[in-house]
Structure formats: structure tokens, C-alpha cells
Amino acid sequence: MNSMYIVANWKMNGDQIFNSHLITTIEKNSVINDASHMIICPSMPYLQQINTQKPSYMILGAQNISQYDNGAYTGEISAPMYSSVGVNHIVIGHSERREYFAESDALLAEKVNAVLANNSTPIFCCGEPLAIREAETQNAFVENQLINSLFHLSSEQLLKVVIAYEPIWAIGTGKTASSAQAQEIHAFIRSVLAIKYGADIADQISILYGGSVKAANAVELFSQPDVDGGLVGGASLIATEFTAIINALQ
Ligand code: 13P
């Protein structure tokens, strides 16, 4: 059985006052407070602030990581460093990292390895740009991302990975994949995992949907059999929206 997750990706947003208010309001209004699968990924300077303030059922996560554990890599943060401040869930390969910071599939494979070697959880992002969707070649595109960055893993390692499918054309655009489109490609992703690792393993992997998830579409998206929760950007910064998304897991 796979687990449901809601991951808040705050991206490069927030400040101490805003963050504090957001966490307090989410805590006050969430009906789910014991699922242990609400992961908040603030900007790195605010990890300690959120860690101190958050209730225990909120899990702290990070938006990016170095593939190295330590050394002369100015500006980078490693998996052991994150762990030491209570961060054991790391988003890897977000399309903004791939697009604006030229992160390749090969580099992302190294980052996945670094996170797993530290016994932390990679939240591995995949998803196609608009031109690929319009050409109807999204399945092959996403399959390649999975093959190139995950398929070197053993079954045991893969079981520790959470996958997030985020079609780039739906990120921050207000244009959500329909629940049928999400279900179709999530089922495809699971089938690709099943061919490589077996259905038993594939069924245990959580596959989240991301891309303009909001209160208005969360219930329908999360009710799809292969959608195991969401990776939420813009709506995770609005307390009423985010609590409604969390509550949609019920
Ligand atoms: P939006 O929810 O703002 O579309 O962003 C999705 C995303 O990129 C989450 O990682």
C-alpha cells in the first residue's frame, strides 16, 4: 500500500513573519493532523524557523540538494547537513531546477543516490513541457526521465523514493491537467515501474501530482486511483487554499 502525501513547495517565497503566520493558520484549520505526510519545503534560510514552530505532524523538507556530502562546493547543501537540522525529505529534479539551472538526468541520478545514501527520502520530479504534450509524446519523455535517473536503483532503494509528476505546462499557469490526464500518465508511470521492478513494488510507490493543484481541483485529482497526493506550489502559500488541499485527503 502506498502513502498519500501533500508536499508544499514554497519555492523562493516567504519571510519570517509570513512563514510564521502561514504555519499557524494551517495548523489551526487542518483537520488532518496525524497523517504524518504533510511535508513543508520552505526556502533554506527558514528551515530552522519552521522546524522550531511547526507541530510534530508536519514534516520538514528541502527544495534542492548537492550530489556531494561535503567539500569545496560554494553555496551547496548536502544530505547529511540537511539531516542534521531535521530535514530528511528532499525535492529533486523540479522542472525549474532542470530548466533554469541546467540539471541533467545524470546529475539528478547522483542527487538521488546522495539522498538515499543518507537514508533520506528523494521526492523525484518528472514531467513534460508543452511541446511534448502537444506532440503526444509525453509518455516516452517521462519514461526516459525515470530510466535515466532512477532505474539504476535496486528495488529496496526505489521503495524509498516518492515520485512527483508535474507537467511543466501546468506549473504556475492555472492550467491543471484534468483528473483523467493525471490518472492516465500516473498509471503509465506505475506500469513502467512495474515492468522494471514488478507490480508489487510499483504499487507501493507514491506518485504525486503537481501543477496548479488548488482547493477547487484537489478532491477530484486525489480521488484518482494512481494519484497519491500532490506537490503544491502557489496554493501552498495561501493558508485557506492549502488547508483545503490537505483536508481533501480525507
Ligand atoms: P503550482 O502549484 O504553483 O502550479 O506549482 C507546482 C509546482 O511546481 C510544485 O512543485
Tab-separated table of C-alpha atoms and ligand atoms in Angstrom:
chain	number	residue	atom	x	y	z
A	1	MET	CA	0.000	0.000	0.000
A	2	ASN	CA	1.425	3.396	-0.896
A	3	SER	CA	1.119	6.503	1.247
A	4	MET	CA	-0.621	9.775	0.494
A	5	TYR	CA	1.493	12.919	0.684
A	6	ILE	CA	0.866	16.609	0.332
A	7	VAL	CA	4.095	18.472	-0.268
A	8	ALA	CA	4.201	22.264	-0.062
A	9	ASN	CA	6.900	23.708	-2.311
A	10	TRP	CA	7.185	27.326	-1.229
A	11	LYS	CA	9.864	27.908	-3.889
A	12	MET	CA	11.757	31.216	-3.315
A	13	ASN	CA	8.962	32.867	-1.346
A	14	GLY	CA	8.236	33.876	2.230
A	15	ASP	CA	9.840	35.798	5.052
A	16	GLN	CA	9.820	35.158	8.782
A	17	ILE	CA	6.572	36.966	9.517
A	18	PHE	CA	4.757	35.499	6.519
A	19	ASN	CA	6.012	31.971	7.285
A	20	SER	CA	5.002	32.157	10.914
A	21	HIS	CA	1.501	33.286	10.076
A	22	LEU	CA	1.114	30.650	7.367
A	23	ILE	CA	2.174	27.754	9.618
A	24	THR	CA	-0.053	28.945	12.465
A	25	THR	CA	-3.082	29.260	10.204
A	26	ILE	CA	-2.535	25.881	8.544
A	27	GLU	CA	-2.202	24.247	11.950
A	28	LYS	CA	-5.411	25.868	13.183
A	29	ASN	CA	-7.512	24.851	10.191
A	30	SER	CA	-6.258	21.425	9.111
A	31	VAL	CA	-8.491	18.531	10.002
A	32	ILE	CA	-5.657	16.155	9.222
A	33	ASN	CA	-3.092	16.330	11.963
A	34	ASP	CA	-1.796	12.824	12.347
A	35	ALA	CA	-1.224	11.652	8.801
A	36	SER	CA	2.490	12.471	9.032
A	37	HIS	CA	2.520	13.047	5.344
A	38	MET	CA	2.275	16.813	5.185
A	39	ILE	CA	5.696	17.993	4.045
A	40	ILE	CA	6.607	21.680	4.069
A	41	CYS	CA	9.554	22.780	1.926
A	42	PRO	CA	10.429	26.383	2.730
A	43	SER	CA	13.396	28.333	1.417
A	44	MET	CA	16.588	27.077	3.013
A	45	PRO	CA	17.230	30.020	5.395
A	46	TYR	CA	13.851	29.368	7.028
A	47	LEU	CA	14.269	25.655	7.741
A	48	GLN	CA	15.227	26.271	11.351
A	49	GLN	CA	12.390	28.726	11.850
A	50	ILE	CA	9.787	26.278	10.567
A	51	ASN	CA	11.374	23.384	12.424
A	52	THR	CA	11.027	25.280	15.687
A	53	GLN	CA	7.486	26.440	15.047
A	54	LYS	CA	5.819	23.533	13.261
A	55	PRO	CA	3.669	20.934	15.008
A	56	SER	CA	5.206	17.463	15.060
A	57	TYR	CA	2.923	16.063	12.340
A	58	MET	CA	4.340	18.486	9.751
A	59	ILE	CA	7.468	17.137	8.110
A	60	LEU	CA	10.200	19.498	7.031
A	61	GLY	CA	11.561	19.161	3.503
A	62	ALA	CA	14.065	20.870	1.211
A	63	GLN	CA	13.748	22.021	-2.390
A	64	ASN	CA	17.170	21.033	-3.687
A	65	ILE	CA	20.389	19.311	-2.642
A	66	SER	CA	24.003	18.802	-3.618
A	67	GLN	CA	25.095	15.490	-5.045
A	68	TYR	CA	28.145	15.709	-2.747
A	69	ASP	CA	28.339	15.152	1.009
A	70	ASN	CA	30.919	17.875	1.728
A	71	GLY	CA	33.827	19.740	0.210
A	72	ALA	CA	34.650	22.882	-1.747
A	73	TYR	CA	31.232	23.407	-3.328
A	74	THR	CA	30.347	27.001	-2.519
A	75	GLY	CA	26.691	27.605	-1.851
A	76	GLU	CA	25.692	23.936	-1.820
A	77	ILE	CA	23.972	21.946	0.938
A	78	SER	CA	24.396	18.223	1.447
A	79	ALA	CA	22.111	15.428	2.609
A	80	PRO	CA	23.988	14.933	5.928
A	81	MET	CA	23.766	18.692	6.575
A	82	TYR	CA	20.025	18.710	5.975
A	83	SER	CA	19.570	15.654	8.190
A	84	SER	CA	21.452	17.344	10.996
A	85	VAL	CA	18.759	20.035	11.125
A	86	GLY	CA	15.846	17.620	10.806
A	87	VAL	CA	15.328	17.619	7.044
A	88	ASN	CA	15.016	14.160	5.533
A	89	HIS	CA	12.745	14.742	2.536
A	90	ILE	CA	14.305	16.405	-0.477
A	91	VAL	CA	12.692	17.511	-3.738
A	92	ILE	CA	14.951	16.504	-6.613
A	93	GLY	CA	14.725	17.468	-10.273
A	94	HIS	CA	11.989	20.052	-10.088
A	95	SER	CA	11.429	21.360	-13.617
A	96	GLU	CA	12.607	24.810	-12.506
A	97	ARG	CA	15.939	23.259	-11.471
A	98	ARG	CA	16.116	21.342	-14.730
A	99	GLU	CA	15.208	24.367	-16.836
A	100	TYR	CA	16.898	27.338	-15.109
A	101	PHE	CA	19.876	25.568	-13.554
A	102	ALA	CA	20.547	23.034	-16.313
A	103	GLU	CA	20.161	19.978	-14.086
A	104	SER	CA	20.502	16.883	-16.245
A	105	ASP	CA	19.066	13.413	-15.747
A	106	ALA	CA	22.585	12.163	-14.952
A	107	LEU	CA	23.100	14.810	-12.268
A	108	LEU	CA	19.686	14.022	-10.785
A	109	ALA	CA	20.625	10.338	-10.585
A	110	GLU	CA	23.630	11.386	-8.481
A	111	LYS	CA	21.430	13.533	-6.253
A	112	VAL	CA	19.009	10.633	-5.754
A	113	ASN	CA	21.972	8.459	-4.757
A	114	ALA	CA	23.229	11.068	-2.288
A	115	VAL	CA	19.827	11.328	-0.607
A	116	LEU	CA	19.340	7.558	-0.394
A	117	ALA	CA	22.878	7.018	0.913
A	118	ASN	CA	21.905	9.320	3.768
A	119	ASN	CA	18.730	7.328	4.467
A	120	SER	CA	16.620	10.309	3.439
A	121	THR	CA	13.681	10.387	1.022
A	122	PRO	CA	14.006	11.779	-2.503
A	123	ILE	CA	10.850	13.353	-3.927
A	124	PHE	CA	11.787	12.882	-7.561
A	125	CYS	CA	10.078	15.172	-10.080
A	126	CYS	CA	9.364	14.345	-13.693
A	127	GLY	CA	7.094	15.863	-16.313
A	128	GLU	CA	6.970	17.135	-19.862
A	129	PRO	CA	6.957	20.600	-21.452
A	130	LEU	CA	4.006	21.813	-23.517
A	131	ALA	CA	5.532	20.989	-26.922
A	132	ILE	CA	5.947	17.347	-25.886
A	133	ARG	CA	2.357	17.166	-24.631
A	134	GLU	CA	1.114	18.721	-27.873
A	135	ALA	CA	3.087	16.158	-29.852
A	136	GLU	CA	1.501	13.476	-27.623
A	137	THR	CA	4.898	12.018	-26.770
A	138	GLN	CA	4.702	12.697	-23.023
A	139	ASN	CA	4.811	9.031	-22.048
A	140	ALA	CA	8.130	8.366	-23.762
A	141	PHE	CA	9.524	11.631	-22.400
A	142	VAL	CA	8.632	10.834	-18.789
A	143	GLU	CA	9.707	7.217	-19.165
A	144	ASN	CA	13.164	8.412	-20.210
A	145	GLN	CA	13.418	10.685	-17.189
A	146	LEU	CA	12.622	7.722	-14.942
A	147	ILE	CA	15.002	5.366	-16.728
A	148	ASN	CA	17.868	7.882	-16.706
A	149	SER	CA	17.610	8.985	-13.080
A	150	LEU	CA	16.002	6.103	-11.172
A	151	PHE	CA	16.408	2.798	-12.943
A	152	HIS	CA	19.901	2.158	-11.621
A	153	LEU	CA	18.312	1.743	-8.158
A	154	SER	CA	17.630	-1.591	-6.515
A	155	SER	CA	14.027	-2.453	-5.597
A	156	GLU	CA	14.853	-1.769	-1.986
A	157	GLN	CA	16.139	1.696	-2.874
A	158	LEU	CA	13.237	2.508	-5.177
A	159	LEU	CA	10.799	1.778	-2.364
A	160	LYS	CA	12.230	4.803	-0.540
A	161	VAL	CA	11.556	7.170	-3.453
A	162	VAL	CA	8.456	9.326	-3.847
A	163	ILE	CA	7.717	10.354	-7.442
A	164	ALA	CA	6.032	13.634	-8.367
A	165	TYR	CA	4.643	14.028	-11.865
A	166	GLU	CA	4.486	17.719	-12.752
A	167	PRO	CA	3.618	18.650	-16.342
A	168	ILE	CA	5.569	21.859	-16.956
A	169	TRP	CA	2.662	23.394	-18.871
A	170	ALA	CA	0.534	23.177	-15.722
A	171	ILE	CA	3.043	24.719	-13.285
A	172	GLY	CA	2.084	28.203	-12.161
A	173	THR	CA	-0.149	28.621	-15.195
A	174	GLY	CA	-3.510	27.965	-13.582
A	175	LYS	CA	-3.900	25.283	-16.239
A	176	THR	CA	-4.260	21.954	-14.437
A	177	ALA	CA	-4.048	18.585	-16.077
A	178	SER	CA	-7.540	17.126	-15.982
A	179	SER	CA	-8.013	14.342	-13.489
A	180	ALA	CA	-8.264	11.936	-16.448
A	181	GLN	CA	-4.958	13.188	-17.895
A	182	ALA	CA	-3.307	12.897	-14.477
A	183	GLN	CA	-4.659	9.400	-13.902
A	184	GLU	CA	-3.608	8.270	-17.367
A	185	ILE	CA	0.029	9.270	-17.022
A	186	HIS	CA	0.269	8.220	-13.367
A	187	ALA	CA	-0.969	4.771	-14.365
A	188	PHE	CA	1.595	4.809	-17.162
A	189	ILE	CA	4.388	5.722	-14.727
A	190	ARG	CA	3.302	2.883	-12.439
A	191	SER	CA	3.260	0.468	-15.378
A	192	VAL	CA	6.805	1.492	-16.338
A	193	LEU	CA	7.911	0.862	-12.740
A	194	ALA	CA	6.078	-2.468	-12.764
A	195	ILE	CA	7.865	-3.651	-15.911
A	196	LYS	CA	11.250	-2.914	-14.356
A	197	TYR	CA	10.596	-3.735	-10.683
A	198	GLY	CA	7.410	-5.823	-10.630
A	199	ALA	CA	3.836	-4.833	-9.824
A	200	ASP	CA	4.251	-5.465	-6.134
A	201	ILE	CA	6.975	-2.805	-5.865
A	202	ALA	CA	5.268	-0.405	-8.286
A	203	ASP	CA	2.052	-0.485	-6.268
A	204	GLN	CA	3.927	0.676	-3.180
A	205	ILE	CA	5.406	3.802	-4.785
A	206	SER	CA	3.627	7.078	-4.062
A	207	ILE	CA	3.121	9.128	-7.228
A	208	LEU	CA	2.111	12.728	-6.529
A	209	TYR	CA	0.592	15.145	-8.997
A	210	GLY	CA	1.822	18.761	-9.234
A	211	GLY	CA	0.783	21.664	-11.424
A	212	SER	CA	-1.839	24.213	-10.346
A	213	VAL	CA	-3.278	21.994	-7.615
A	214	LYS	CA	-5.790	24.089	-5.708
A	215	ALA	CA	-8.735	23.699	-3.368
A	216	ALA	CA	-11.134	23.539	-6.307
A	217	ASN	CA	-9.498	20.546	-8.018
A	218	ALA	CA	-7.786	18.688	-5.157
A	219	VAL	CA	-10.605	16.293	-4.275
A	220	GLU	CA	-11.051	15.157	-7.853
A	221	LEU	CA	-7.324	14.779	-8.521
A	222	PHE	CA	-6.671	12.863	-5.295
A	223	SER	CA	-9.595	10.531	-5.877
A	224	GLN	CA	-7.879	9.077	-8.950
A	225	PRO	CA	-6.554	5.602	-8.142
A	226	ASP	CA	-2.962	6.317	-9.173
A	227	VAL	CA	-2.722	9.850	-7.758
A	228	ASP	CA	-1.263	9.575	-4.265
A	229	GLY	CA	-1.395	13.215	-3.255
A	230	GLY	CA	0.050	16.470	-4.529
A	231	LEU	CA	3.111	18.671	-4.855
A	232	VAL	CA	1.723	22.146	-4.415
A	233	GLY	CA	3.360	25.448	-5.353
A	234	GLY	CA	1.359	28.687	-5.410
A	235	ALA	CA	-1.616	27.379	-3.429
A	236	SER	CA	0.657	26.223	-0.607
A	237	LEU	CA	1.366	29.902	0.165
A	238	ILE	CA	-2.316	30.655	0.772
A	239	ALA	CA	-3.425	29.205	4.098
A	240	THR	CA	-7.091	28.717	3.172
A	241	GLU	CA	-6.187	27.048	-0.118
A	242	PHE	CA	-3.556	24.808	1.405
A	243	THR	CA	-5.676	23.650	4.317
A	244	ALA	CA	-8.484	22.814	1.894
A	245	ILE	CA	-5.996	20.788	-0.172
A	246	ILE	CA	-4.794	18.980	2.948
A	247	ASN	CA	-8.350	18.336	4.018
A	248	ALA	CA	-9.108	16.953	0.540
A	249	LEU	CA	-7.032	13.914	1.503
A	250	GLN	CA	-9.798	12.857	3.894
B	1	13P	P1	1.976	25.449	-8.849
B	1	13P	O1	1.161	24.693	-7.854
B	1	13P	O2	2.175	26.899	-8.481
B	1	13P	O3	1.474	25.269	-10.246
B	1	13P	O4	3.449	24.843	-8.798
B	1	13P	C1	3.568	23.480	-8.886
B	1	13P	C2	4.963	23.154	-8.525
B	1	13P	O5	5.892	23.484	-9.230
B	1	13P	C3	5.182	22.468	-7.236
B	1	13P	O6	6.474	21.990	-7.153
